[in-house]
Structures are given as C-alpha cells and as structure tokens.
Coordinates of C-alpha atoms in Angstrom, one line a residue:
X1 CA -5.5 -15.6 18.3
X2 CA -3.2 -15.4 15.7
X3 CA -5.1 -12.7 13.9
X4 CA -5.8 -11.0 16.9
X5 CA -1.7 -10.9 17.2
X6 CA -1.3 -9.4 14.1
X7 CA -3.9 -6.9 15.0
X8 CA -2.2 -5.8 17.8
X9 CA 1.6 -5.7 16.7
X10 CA -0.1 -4.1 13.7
X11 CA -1.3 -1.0 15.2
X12 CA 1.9 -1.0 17.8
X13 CA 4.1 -0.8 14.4
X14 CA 2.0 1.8 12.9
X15 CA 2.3 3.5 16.3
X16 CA 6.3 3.4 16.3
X17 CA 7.2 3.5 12.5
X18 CA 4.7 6.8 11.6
X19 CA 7.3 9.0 13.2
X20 CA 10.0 9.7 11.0
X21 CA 13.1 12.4 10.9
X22 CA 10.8 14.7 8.6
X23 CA 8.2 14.3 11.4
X24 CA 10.9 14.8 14.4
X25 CA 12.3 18.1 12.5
X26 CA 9.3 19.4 11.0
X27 CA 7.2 18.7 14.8
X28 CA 9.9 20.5 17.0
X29 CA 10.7 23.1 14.5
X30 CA 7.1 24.5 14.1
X31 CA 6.2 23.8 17.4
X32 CA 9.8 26.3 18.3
X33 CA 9.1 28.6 15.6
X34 CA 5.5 29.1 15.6
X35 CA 3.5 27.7 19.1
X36 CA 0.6 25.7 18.5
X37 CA -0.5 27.6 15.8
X38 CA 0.1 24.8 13.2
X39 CA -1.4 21.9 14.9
X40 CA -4.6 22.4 12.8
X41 CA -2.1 21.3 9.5
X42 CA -0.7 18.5 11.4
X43 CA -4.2 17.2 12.0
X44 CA -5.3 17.8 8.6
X45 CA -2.0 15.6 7.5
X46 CA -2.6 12.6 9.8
X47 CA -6.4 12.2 8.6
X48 CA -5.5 12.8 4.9
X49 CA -2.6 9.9 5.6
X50 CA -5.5 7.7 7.0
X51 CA -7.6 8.4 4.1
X52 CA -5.2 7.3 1.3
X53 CA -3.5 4.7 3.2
X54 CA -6.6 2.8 3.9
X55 CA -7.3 2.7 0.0
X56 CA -3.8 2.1 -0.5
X57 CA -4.3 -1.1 2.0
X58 CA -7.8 -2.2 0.8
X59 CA -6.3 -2.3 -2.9
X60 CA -3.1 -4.4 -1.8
X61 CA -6.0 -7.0 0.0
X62 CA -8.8 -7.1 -2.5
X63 CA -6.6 -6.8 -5.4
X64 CA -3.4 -8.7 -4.3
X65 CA -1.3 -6.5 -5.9
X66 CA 0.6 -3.0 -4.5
X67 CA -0.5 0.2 -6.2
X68 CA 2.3 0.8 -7.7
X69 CA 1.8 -2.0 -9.7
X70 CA -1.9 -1.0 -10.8
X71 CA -0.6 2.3 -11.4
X72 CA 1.3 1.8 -14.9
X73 CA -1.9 -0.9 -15.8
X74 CA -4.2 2.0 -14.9
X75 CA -2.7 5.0 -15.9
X76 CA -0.3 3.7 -18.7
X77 CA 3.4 3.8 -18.9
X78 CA 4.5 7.4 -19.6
X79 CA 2.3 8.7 -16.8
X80 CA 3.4 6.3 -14.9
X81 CA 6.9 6.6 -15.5
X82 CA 6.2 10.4 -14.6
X83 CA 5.1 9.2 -11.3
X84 CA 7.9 6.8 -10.8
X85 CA 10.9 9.6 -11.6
X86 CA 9.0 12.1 -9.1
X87 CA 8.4 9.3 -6.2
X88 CA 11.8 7.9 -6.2
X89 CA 13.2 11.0 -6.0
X90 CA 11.8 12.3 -3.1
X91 CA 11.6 8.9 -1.7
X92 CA 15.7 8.8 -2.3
X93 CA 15.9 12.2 -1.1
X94 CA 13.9 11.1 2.1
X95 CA 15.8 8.5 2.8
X96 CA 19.6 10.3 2.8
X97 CA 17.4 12.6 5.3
X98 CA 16.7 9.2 7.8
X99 CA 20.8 8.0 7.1
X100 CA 21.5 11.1 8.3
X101 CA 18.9 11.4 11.6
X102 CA 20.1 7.4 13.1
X103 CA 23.6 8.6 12.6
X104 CA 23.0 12.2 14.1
X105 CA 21.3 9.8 17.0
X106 CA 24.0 7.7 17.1
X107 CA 26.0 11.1 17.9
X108 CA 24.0 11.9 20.5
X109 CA 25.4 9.2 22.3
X110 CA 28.9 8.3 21.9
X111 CA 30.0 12.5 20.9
X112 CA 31.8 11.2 17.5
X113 CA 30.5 13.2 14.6
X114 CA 27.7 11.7 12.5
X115 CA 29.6 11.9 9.4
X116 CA 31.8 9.2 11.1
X117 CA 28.8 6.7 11.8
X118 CA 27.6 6.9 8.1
X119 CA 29.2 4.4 6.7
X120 CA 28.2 1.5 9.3
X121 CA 24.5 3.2 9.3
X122 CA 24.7 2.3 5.6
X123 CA 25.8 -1.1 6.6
X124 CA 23.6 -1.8 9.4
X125 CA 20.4 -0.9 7.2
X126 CA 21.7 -2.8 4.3
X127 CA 22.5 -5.9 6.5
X128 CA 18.6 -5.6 8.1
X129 CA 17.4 -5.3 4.9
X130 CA 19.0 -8.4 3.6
X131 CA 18.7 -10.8 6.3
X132 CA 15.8 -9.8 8.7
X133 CA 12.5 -11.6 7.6
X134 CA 10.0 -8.7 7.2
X135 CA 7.7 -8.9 10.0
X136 CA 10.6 -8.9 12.7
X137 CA 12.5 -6.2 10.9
X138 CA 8.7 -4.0 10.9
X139 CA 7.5 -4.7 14.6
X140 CA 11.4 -4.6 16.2
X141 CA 11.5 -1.2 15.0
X142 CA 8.7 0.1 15.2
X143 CA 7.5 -1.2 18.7
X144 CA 11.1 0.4 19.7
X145 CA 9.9 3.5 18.4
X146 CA 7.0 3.9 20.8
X147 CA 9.7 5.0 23.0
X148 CA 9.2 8.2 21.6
X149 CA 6.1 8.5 24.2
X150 CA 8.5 10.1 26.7
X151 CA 7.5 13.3 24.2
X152 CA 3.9 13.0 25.9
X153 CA 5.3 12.5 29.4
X154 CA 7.6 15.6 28.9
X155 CA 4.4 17.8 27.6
X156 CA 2.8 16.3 31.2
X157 CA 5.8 17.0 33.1
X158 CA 6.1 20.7 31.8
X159 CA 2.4 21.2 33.6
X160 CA 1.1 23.4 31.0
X161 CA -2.1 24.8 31.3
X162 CA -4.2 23.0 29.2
X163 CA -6.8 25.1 28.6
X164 CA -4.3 27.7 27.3
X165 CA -2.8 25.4 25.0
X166 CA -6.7 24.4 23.6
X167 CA -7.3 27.9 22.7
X168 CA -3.7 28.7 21.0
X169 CA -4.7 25.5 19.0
X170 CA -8.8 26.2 17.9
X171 CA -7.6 30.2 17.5
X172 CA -4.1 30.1 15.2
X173 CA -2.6 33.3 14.3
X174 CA 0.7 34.4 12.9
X175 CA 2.9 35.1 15.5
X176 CA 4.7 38.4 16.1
X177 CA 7.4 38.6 14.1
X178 CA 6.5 36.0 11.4
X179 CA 5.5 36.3 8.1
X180 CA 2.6 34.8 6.3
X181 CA 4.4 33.4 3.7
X182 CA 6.8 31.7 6.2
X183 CA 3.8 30.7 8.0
X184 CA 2.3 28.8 4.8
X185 CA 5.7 27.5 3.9
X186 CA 6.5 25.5 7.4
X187 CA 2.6 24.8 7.2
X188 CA 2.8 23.0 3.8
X189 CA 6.3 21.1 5.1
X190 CA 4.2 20.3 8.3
X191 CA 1.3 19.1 6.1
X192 CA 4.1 17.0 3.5
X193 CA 5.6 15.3 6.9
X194 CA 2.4 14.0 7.8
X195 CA 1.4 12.6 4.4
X196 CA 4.9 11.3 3.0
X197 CA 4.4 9.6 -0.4
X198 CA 6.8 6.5 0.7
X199 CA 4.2 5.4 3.6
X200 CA 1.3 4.7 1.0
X201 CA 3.8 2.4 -1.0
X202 CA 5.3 1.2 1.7
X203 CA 1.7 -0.3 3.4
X204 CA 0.9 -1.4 0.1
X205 CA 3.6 -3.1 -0.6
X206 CA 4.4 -4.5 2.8
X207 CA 0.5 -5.7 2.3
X208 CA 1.7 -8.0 -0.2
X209 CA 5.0 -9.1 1.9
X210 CA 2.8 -10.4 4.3
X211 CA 0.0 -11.8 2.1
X212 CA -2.8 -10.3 3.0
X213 CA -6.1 -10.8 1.1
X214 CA -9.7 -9.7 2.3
X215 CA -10.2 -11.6 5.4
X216 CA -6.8 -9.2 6.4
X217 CA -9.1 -5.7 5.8
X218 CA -9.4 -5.5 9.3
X219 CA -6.1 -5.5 10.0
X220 CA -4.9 -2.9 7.5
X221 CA -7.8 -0.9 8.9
X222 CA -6.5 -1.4 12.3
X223 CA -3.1 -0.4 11.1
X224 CA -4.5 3.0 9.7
X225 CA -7.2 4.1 11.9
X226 CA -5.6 3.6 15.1
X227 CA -2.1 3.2 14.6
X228 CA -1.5 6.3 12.1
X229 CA -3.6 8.6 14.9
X230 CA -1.6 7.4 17.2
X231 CA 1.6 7.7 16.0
X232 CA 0.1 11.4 14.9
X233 CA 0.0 12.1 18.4
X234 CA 3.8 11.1 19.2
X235 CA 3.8 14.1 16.6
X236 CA 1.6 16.6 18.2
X237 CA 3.5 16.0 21.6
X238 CA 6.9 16.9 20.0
X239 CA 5.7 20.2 19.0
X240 CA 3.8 20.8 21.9
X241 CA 6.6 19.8 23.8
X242 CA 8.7 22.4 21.5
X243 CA 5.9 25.1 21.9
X244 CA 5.9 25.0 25.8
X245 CA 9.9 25.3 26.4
X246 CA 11.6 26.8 23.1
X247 CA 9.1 28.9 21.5
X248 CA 8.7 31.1 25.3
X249 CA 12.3 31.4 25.1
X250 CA 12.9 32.3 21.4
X251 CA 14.7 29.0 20.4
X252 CA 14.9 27.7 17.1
X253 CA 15.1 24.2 16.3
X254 CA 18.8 24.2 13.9
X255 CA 19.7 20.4 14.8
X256 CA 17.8 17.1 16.1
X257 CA 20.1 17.8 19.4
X258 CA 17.5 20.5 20.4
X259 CA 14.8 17.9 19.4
X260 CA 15.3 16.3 23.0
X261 CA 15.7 19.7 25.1
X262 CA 12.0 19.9 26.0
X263 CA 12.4 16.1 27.5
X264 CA 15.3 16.9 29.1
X265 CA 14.2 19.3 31.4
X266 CA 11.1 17.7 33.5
X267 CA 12.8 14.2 33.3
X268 CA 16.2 14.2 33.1
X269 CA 18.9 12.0 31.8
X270 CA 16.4 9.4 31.3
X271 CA 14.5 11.1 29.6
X272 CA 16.9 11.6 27.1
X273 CA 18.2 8.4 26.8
X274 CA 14.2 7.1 25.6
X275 CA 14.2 10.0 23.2
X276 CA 17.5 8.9 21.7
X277 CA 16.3 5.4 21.6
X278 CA 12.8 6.6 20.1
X279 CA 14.8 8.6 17.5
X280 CA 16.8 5.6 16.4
X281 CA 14.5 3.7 16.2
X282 CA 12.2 5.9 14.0
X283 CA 14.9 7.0 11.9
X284 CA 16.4 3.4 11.5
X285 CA 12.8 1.7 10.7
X286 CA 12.2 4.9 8.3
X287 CA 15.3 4.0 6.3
X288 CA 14.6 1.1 5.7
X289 CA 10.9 1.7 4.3
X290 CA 12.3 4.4 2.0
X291 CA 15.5 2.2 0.9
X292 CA 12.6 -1.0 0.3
X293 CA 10.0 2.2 -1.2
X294 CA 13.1 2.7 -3.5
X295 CA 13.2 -0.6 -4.5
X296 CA 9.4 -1.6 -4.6
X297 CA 8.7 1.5 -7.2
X298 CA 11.0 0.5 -9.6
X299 CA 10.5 -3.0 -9.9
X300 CA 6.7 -2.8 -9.9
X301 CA 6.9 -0.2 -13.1
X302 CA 9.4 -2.5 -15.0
X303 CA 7.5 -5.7 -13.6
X304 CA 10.3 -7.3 -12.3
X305 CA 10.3 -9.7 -9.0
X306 CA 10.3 -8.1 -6.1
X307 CA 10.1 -8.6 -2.3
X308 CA 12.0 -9.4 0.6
X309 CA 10.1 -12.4 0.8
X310 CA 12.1 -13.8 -3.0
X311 CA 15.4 -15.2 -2.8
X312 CA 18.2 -12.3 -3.7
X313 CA 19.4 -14.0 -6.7
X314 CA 15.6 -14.0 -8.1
X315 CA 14.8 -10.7 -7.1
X316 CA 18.5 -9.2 -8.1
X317 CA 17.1 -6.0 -9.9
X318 CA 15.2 -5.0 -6.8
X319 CA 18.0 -5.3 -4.5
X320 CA 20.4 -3.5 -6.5
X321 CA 17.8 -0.9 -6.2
X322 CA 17.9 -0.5 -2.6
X323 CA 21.6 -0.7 -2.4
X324 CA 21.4 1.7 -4.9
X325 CA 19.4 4.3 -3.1
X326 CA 21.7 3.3 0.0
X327 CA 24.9 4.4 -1.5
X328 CA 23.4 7.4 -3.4
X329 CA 21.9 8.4 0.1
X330 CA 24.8 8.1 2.2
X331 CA 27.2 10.2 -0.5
X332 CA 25.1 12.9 -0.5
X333 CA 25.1 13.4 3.2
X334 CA 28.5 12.5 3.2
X335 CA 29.1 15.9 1.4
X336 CA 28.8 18.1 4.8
X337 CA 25.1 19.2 3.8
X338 CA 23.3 20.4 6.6
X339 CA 21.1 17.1 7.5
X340 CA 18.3 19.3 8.8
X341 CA 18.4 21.2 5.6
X342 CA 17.4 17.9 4.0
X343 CA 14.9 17.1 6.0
X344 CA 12.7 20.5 4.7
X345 CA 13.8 20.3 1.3
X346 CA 12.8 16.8 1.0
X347 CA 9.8 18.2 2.5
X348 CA 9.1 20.2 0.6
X349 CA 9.8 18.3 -3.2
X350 CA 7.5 15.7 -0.9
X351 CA 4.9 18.5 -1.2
X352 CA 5.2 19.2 -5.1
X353 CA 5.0 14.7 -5.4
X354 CA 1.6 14.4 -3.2
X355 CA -0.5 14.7 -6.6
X356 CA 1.8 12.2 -8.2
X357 CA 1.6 9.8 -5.6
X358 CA -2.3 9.8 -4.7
X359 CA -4.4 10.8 -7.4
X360 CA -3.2 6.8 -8.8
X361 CA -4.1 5.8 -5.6
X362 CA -8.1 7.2 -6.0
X363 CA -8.3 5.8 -9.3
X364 CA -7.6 2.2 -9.1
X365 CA -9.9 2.3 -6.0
X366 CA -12.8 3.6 -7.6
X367 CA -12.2 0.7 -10.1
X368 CA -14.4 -2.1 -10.9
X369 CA -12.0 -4.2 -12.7
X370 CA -9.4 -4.4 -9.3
X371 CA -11.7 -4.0 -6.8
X372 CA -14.8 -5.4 -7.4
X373 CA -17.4 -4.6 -4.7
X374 CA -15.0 -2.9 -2.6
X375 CA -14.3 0.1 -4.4
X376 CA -14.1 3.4 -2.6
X377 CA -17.8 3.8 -1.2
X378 CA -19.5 7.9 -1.3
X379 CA -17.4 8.9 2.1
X380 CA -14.3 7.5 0.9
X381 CA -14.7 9.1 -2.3
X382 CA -15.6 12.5 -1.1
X383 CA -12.9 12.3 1.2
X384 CA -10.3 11.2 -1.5
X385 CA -11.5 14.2 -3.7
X386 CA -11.3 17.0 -1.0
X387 CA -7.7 15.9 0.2
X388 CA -6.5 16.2 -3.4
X389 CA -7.4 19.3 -3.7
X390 CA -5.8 20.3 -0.9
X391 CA -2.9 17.9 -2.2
X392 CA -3.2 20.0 -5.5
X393 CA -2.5 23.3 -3.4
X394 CA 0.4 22.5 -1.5
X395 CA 2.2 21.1 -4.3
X396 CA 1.1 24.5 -6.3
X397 CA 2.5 26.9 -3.7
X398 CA 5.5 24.7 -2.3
X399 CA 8.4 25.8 -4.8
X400 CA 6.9 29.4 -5.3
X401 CA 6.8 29.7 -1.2
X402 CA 10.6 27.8 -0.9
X403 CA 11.6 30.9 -3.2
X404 CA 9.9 33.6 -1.4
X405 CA 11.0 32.7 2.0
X406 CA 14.6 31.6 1.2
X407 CA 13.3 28.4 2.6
X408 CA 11.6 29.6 5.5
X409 CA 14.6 32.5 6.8

C-alpha cells in the first residue's frame, strides 16, 4: 500500500509540477501567435523529457547517487565545471522567470503590482524551502497544480471542431504573415520549455531526497511515463486553448494576464480563479526546483553535503546556494525587466544548455561501472542518440535565430 501511495502521488506531482512559467508563456504564446501549428515540437519535447528523465531516474536508483554527481567522476572536472557554469545559469535565469510568474499571479488577484509582491515571494519560497520536509513541499504543490486542468475544460467549453483542430496539427504550415525564421525560433523555445535542463537534476536529485534504490524503478518510471505526458497535456490545452480564442482574433500573448483569457470566456470567474491557483501553484513549485537545482549543482561538483533532508548547519554551503540564487533572482526582476521577456530568453540560453545538460546524462547510463545490468538497453540508446541530435540543433540555431528575429518581432 505504501508503494502503491507513492506511485500515485508520484505521477499526480509529475502531473502538477511539469507545468512551469516557461511552459505557461511559451504554450499560450505559440498557440496566439501561430495555431496549432507547433504542437508537433511540443510533442517532440515531452517524449525527449521522458527519454532523459527516465535515465536520469534509473541512474539516481541503481547508482544512488544524482547525475550531477557522476557527471564530474565521468566526464572530469573542467568539462564538468563547463557544464556546471552553463546549467546554473540558465537554471538561475529560469528561476528569476518563476519569482516573477507567482508574483505576476499573485497580481492577478489582489491588483497591487508584482514588483510589490517580490520580496515576500522571495520569502515565502525561502521559508518552504527551509522548513517543509521534501515530499509535502513536492506533492502540496504539485497536486495544487493540477488545477491547471480548467485549460482542458476551457478547450471543451470553446466546442471546437475537432476534426479541424487534428488536421491544423498532422498538416503545420507557416501562417500568413509569419516568417520561417520566427517560426523556428518560437519552435526551438517551445521545444527548450518542454525539455528544461533543471527537471532532469531536479528528479535525480529529488531521487536521492527520497531514497530510492531499484525496488523504486517503478515509481520513477511511473513518474516519467505517465506523469510527464500528462502534465504535457496541461501544455497542449494551453495553446490549444490560445489557438481557438486569440489566434482567430489576432491577439498576442505580451503578459501571463492574457494567459487566462481563453478560460475566461466559456467558464467564467471560476474559471479564472482555478487558473490563477494552477499558475501559483506551478510557478511557486517551479521556484523552488530551480532555487534546490541551484543548489544541488553546485554542491554535487564541489562534493559538498547536500539535501534538504541534512541539518542546515551540515549542509551550509548548499543553502547558501539557494539563498543565493533567491536573491540574485529577485534583484534582477526587481529591475523593471519585462518578466515575459525572461521567460523566452531563458528559453532560449535553455536551448543552447540542452547538449550540456544531457549528453552527461547518456553517458553514465550506458556505463558499466554505475549501472551494472541496467544500463541504457538498444531502445533507450537509440532514443538517447536521436534526441541529441536534435538537442545538438536547437542549441546550434538558438542564438543565430534570437539575432535574426530580434527575438521573435
């Protein structure tokens, strides 16, 4: 029963905490911008997540150790210092993006401006962080995410014709109006928000918060195959719910306010009021993985303690970290940037860090030494090798596209 339990709240958290404000923008934005002629990306991002993260957790199991760990072992220290400079900045980058979405949500609600709600946002996070044991702090969010379904009733209570939305999906074309390279540049964003480097360290990490060895495969496989999907669709219905009310009308997604206009109109106030709660939620759970991700990096390269499971005083290093990260985060939004501006830049940097963060990832699972018998098998492998090329060419074109496009304008 108890396994069965963690099963359960397992996939329910993946559910809640795989949408994220990169998600939220990057979802409604394309789905405004361009129709539902990027949902192939999206669905090439959540399998490529589900490849990688299920390596990511069998190596955390089998091992007993998080990849970041195995990484410097592996790979050695100056490539894996490389890896460490590029992860934590995007992963620092990702989280002032998240500070930024629970405050905007927080906005949403009581009309103050968000740059008024930062500082307790940092607080609140910090506070979590420090005194919430890690499994309530990962299902509380999480499960409160799954609020965000009110994005599949909206896309139901629009009545679409469903047929018509198939085709636009299986036969993708630029639209009118829209350049190719703009097209490739919100594609690749699409295709980073799916595949964030912070989830793989995250799961592997949190693997080892909550002890898992091999008898716990199934429940990291749980997590991944059903829970990422799943929280993939909570993605798919924010764009289509963005395609099927914006896009028709010629509205552009410029702040997470227009996020919730496709809910509000078939269901009302109440509507709203889930999606805010779904938005906190996702944002709130995502800053705290990236502010932990922050943490977790760093101390696994220099080998200190880590862990939210080790007393502060023993684990010092690694909550200064996050703190860190926190602070760092909060100033820079704090400096009137454009929080949805942010959200695609850290996108896009996310884009050029994929290599960085899962070629590692595909080594030490094809190795012996760590794994034993339960290195990557023929499908994993081939599946592993094809995403990284792919991983290879989005990180190629991101910058070049950025440039061309004046970030997507």
């Amino acid at each position: 029963m108890k396994r069965l339990l963690a099963v359960t709240l397992g996939v329910l958290t993946a559910i809640g905490g795989f949408v994220d404000i990169g998600d939220l923008v990057a979802s409604s934005l394309v789905g405004a911008r361009f129709g539902f002629s990027l949902v192939w990306v999206l669905l090439l991002g959540v399998v490529g997540i589900c490849v990688y993260a299920e390596m990511a957790g069998r190596v955390a199991a089998v091992a007993g150790r998080p990849t970041f760990d195995l990484v410097r072992e592996r790979l050695g220290p100056r490539a894996a210092l490389v890896n460490l400079i590029g992860s934590l900045l995007v992963t620092a980058l990702t989280l002032a993006a998240e500070l930024a979405g629970v405050a905007l949500a927080i906005e949403l609600i009581s009309s103050v401006t968000y740059l008024l709600w930062l500082p307790a946002v940092l607080l609140m996070v910090w506070l979590v962080i420090w005194r919430t044991r890690f499994e309530t702090m990962e299902r509380v969010f999480g499960l409160a995410g799954l609020a965000l379904v009110v994005f599949v009733v909206a896309v139901v209570g629009l009545d679409p014709s469903w047929s018509g939305m198939l085709d636009r999906a299986l036969h993708p074309e630029v639209p009118g109006g829209e350049g190719v390279p703009t097209y490739l540049y919100y594609g690749i964003a699409l295709f980073a928000s799916a595949m964030t480097p912070y989830e793989v360290f995250f799961f592997s990490s949190g693997g080892i918060e909550e002890r898992w060895g091999r008898k716990d495969l199934a429940v990291a496989r749980a997590n991944v195959f059903v829970g990422f999907p799943l929280g993939g669709l909570l993605s798919l219905a924010i764009m289509a719910a963005a395609a099927l009310l914006l896009h028709p009308a010629g509205v552009e997604v410029g702040n997470l306010s227009q996020v919730v206009l496709p809910v509000a109109v078939p269901l009302g106030k109440a509507g709203i009021a889930l999606a805010i709660l779904g938005m906190f939620a996702a944002t709130f759970g995502a800053a705290l993985e990236t502010a932990l991700s922050c943490g977790y990096t760093t101390a696994q390269y220099f080998g200190w303690r880590w862990g939210k499971a080790v007393a502060p005083r023993a684990a010092s290093r690694f909550h200064v970290v996050v703190a860190t990260a926190l602070v760092a985060g909060t100033m820079l939004v704090l400096t009137g940037i454009d929080p949805v501006k942010v959200t695609e830049y850290s996108l896009v940097f996310a884009a050029v860090a994929l290599p960085l963060t899962y070629l590692p990832i595909l080594v030490v699972a094809n190795d012996p030494e760590y794994m034993g018998r339960a290195v990557n098998g023929r499908l994993a492998n081939t599946m592993g090798v094809l995403y990284l090329a792919v991983v290879l060419v989005a990180a190629t074109a991101a910058v070049p596209l950025m440039i061309a496009t004046k970030a997507g304008q």
